Coordinates of N, CA and C and ligand atoms in Angstrom, one line a residue:
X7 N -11.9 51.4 108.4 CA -11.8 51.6 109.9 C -13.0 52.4 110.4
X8 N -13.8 52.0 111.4 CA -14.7 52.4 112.3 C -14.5 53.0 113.5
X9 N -13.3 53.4 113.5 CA -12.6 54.1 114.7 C -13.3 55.5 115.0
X10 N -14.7 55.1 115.8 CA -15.5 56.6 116.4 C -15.3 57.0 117.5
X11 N -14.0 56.2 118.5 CA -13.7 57.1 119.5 C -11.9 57.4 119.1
X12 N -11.5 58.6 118.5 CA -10.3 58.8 118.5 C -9.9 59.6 119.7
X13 N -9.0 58.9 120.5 CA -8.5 59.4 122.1 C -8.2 61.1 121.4
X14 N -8.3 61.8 122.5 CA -8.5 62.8 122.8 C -7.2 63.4 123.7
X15 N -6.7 64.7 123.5 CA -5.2 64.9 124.4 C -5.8 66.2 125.4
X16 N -5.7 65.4 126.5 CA -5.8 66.7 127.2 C -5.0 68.1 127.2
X17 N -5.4 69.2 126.9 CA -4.3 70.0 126.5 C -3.8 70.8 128.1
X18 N -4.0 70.4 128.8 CA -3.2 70.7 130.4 C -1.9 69.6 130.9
X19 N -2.2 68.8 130.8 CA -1.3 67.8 131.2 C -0.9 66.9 130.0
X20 N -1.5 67.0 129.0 CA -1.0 66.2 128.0 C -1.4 64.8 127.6
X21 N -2.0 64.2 128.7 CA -2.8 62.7 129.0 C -3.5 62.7 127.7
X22 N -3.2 61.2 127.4 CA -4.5 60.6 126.2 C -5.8 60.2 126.9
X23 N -6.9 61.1 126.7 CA -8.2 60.9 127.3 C -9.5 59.9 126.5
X24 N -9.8 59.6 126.9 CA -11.0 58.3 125.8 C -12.1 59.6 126.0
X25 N -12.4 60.2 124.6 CA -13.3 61.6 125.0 C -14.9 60.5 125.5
X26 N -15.4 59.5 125.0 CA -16.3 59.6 125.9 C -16.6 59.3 127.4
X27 N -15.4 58.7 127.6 CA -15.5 58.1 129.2 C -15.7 59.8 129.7
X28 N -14.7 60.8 129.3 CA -14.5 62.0 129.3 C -15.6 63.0 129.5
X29 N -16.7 62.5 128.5 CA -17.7 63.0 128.2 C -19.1 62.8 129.3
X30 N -18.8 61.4 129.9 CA -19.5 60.8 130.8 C -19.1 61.2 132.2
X31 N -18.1 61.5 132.5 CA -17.9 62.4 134.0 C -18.0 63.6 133.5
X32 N -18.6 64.0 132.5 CA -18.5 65.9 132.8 C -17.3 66.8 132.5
X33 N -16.1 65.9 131.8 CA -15.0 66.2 131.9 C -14.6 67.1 130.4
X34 N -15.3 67.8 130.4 CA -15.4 68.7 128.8 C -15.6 70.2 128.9
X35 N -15.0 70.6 127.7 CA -15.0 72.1 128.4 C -15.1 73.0 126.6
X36 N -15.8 73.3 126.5 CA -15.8 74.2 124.9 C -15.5 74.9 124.6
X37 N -14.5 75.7 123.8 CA -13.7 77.3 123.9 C -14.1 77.0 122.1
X38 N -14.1 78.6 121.9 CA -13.9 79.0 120.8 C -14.8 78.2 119.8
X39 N -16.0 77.2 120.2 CA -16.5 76.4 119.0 C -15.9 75.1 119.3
X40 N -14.4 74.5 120.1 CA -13.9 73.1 119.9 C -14.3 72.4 121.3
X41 N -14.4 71.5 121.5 CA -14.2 71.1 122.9 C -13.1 70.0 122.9
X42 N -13.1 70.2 124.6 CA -11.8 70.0 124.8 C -11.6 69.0 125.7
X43 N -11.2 68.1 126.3 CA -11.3 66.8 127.1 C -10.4 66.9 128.4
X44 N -10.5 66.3 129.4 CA -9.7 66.4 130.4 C -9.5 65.3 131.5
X45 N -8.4 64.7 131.7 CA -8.0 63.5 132.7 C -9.2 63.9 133.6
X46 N -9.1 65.1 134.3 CA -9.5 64.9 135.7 C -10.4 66.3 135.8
X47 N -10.5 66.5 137.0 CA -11.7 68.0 137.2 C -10.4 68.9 137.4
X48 N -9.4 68.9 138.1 CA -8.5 69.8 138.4 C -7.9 70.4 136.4
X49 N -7.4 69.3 135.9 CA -7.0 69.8 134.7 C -8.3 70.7 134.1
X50 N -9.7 70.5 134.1 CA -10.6 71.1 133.4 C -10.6 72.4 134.2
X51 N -11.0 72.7 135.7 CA -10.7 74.1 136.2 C -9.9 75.0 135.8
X52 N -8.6 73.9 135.6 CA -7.0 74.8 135.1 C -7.2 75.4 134.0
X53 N -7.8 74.8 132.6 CA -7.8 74.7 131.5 C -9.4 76.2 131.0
X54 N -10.4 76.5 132.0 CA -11.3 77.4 132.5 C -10.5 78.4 133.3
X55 N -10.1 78.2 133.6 CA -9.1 80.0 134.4 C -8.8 80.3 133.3
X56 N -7.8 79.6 132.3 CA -6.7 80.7 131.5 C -6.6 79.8 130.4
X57 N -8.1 79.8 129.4 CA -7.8 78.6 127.8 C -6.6 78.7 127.3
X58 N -6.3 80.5 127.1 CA -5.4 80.5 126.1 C -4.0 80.7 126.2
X59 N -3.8 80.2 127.8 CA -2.7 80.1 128.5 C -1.9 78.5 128.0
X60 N -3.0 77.8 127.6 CA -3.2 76.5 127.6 C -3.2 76.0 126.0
X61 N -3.8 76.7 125.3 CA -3.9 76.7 123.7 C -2.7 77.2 122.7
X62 N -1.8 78.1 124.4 CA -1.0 78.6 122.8 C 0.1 78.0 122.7
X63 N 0.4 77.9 121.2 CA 1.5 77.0 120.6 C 3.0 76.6 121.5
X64 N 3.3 78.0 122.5 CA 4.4 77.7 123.2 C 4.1 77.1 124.5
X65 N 3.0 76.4 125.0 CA 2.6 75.9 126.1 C 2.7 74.5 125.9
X66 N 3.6 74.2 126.9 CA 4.1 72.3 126.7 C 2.9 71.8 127.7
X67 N 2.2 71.1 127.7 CA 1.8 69.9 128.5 C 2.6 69.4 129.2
X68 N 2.1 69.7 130.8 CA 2.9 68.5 131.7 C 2.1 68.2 133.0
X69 N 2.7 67.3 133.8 CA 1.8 67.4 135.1 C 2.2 68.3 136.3
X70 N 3.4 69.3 136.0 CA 3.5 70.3 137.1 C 2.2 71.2 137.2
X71 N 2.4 71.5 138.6 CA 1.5 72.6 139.2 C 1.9 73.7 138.8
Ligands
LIG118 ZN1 -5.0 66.3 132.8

């Protein structure tokens, strides 16, 4: 297998993101050394206020506000 785009999970909403389409609007954000992919600009803002609001183990993905 040559599979070099493995989708990508937004960790705000949970969406499966194609990291390069992702990559190509700007939609990336790097914490700690990883980077991290995002549906939209609003999930990447969310995900820049508060990473580790968003990283930690007890935080579900969803599309509430
Ligand atoms: Zn999202």
């Amino acid at each position: 297998m040559t599979d070099t785009t493995t989708p990508a999970m937004d960790p705000v909403c949970g969406m499966t993101v194609d990291p390069d389409k992702a990559h190509a609007a700007g939609l990336t954000s790097e914490y700690n050394g990883q980077t991290y992919f995002f549906c939209g600009k609003g999930c990447k803002l969310d995900f820049e206020e508060d990473q580790a609001k968003y990283l930690d183990p007890g935080y579900k993905p969803s599309m509430e506000m």
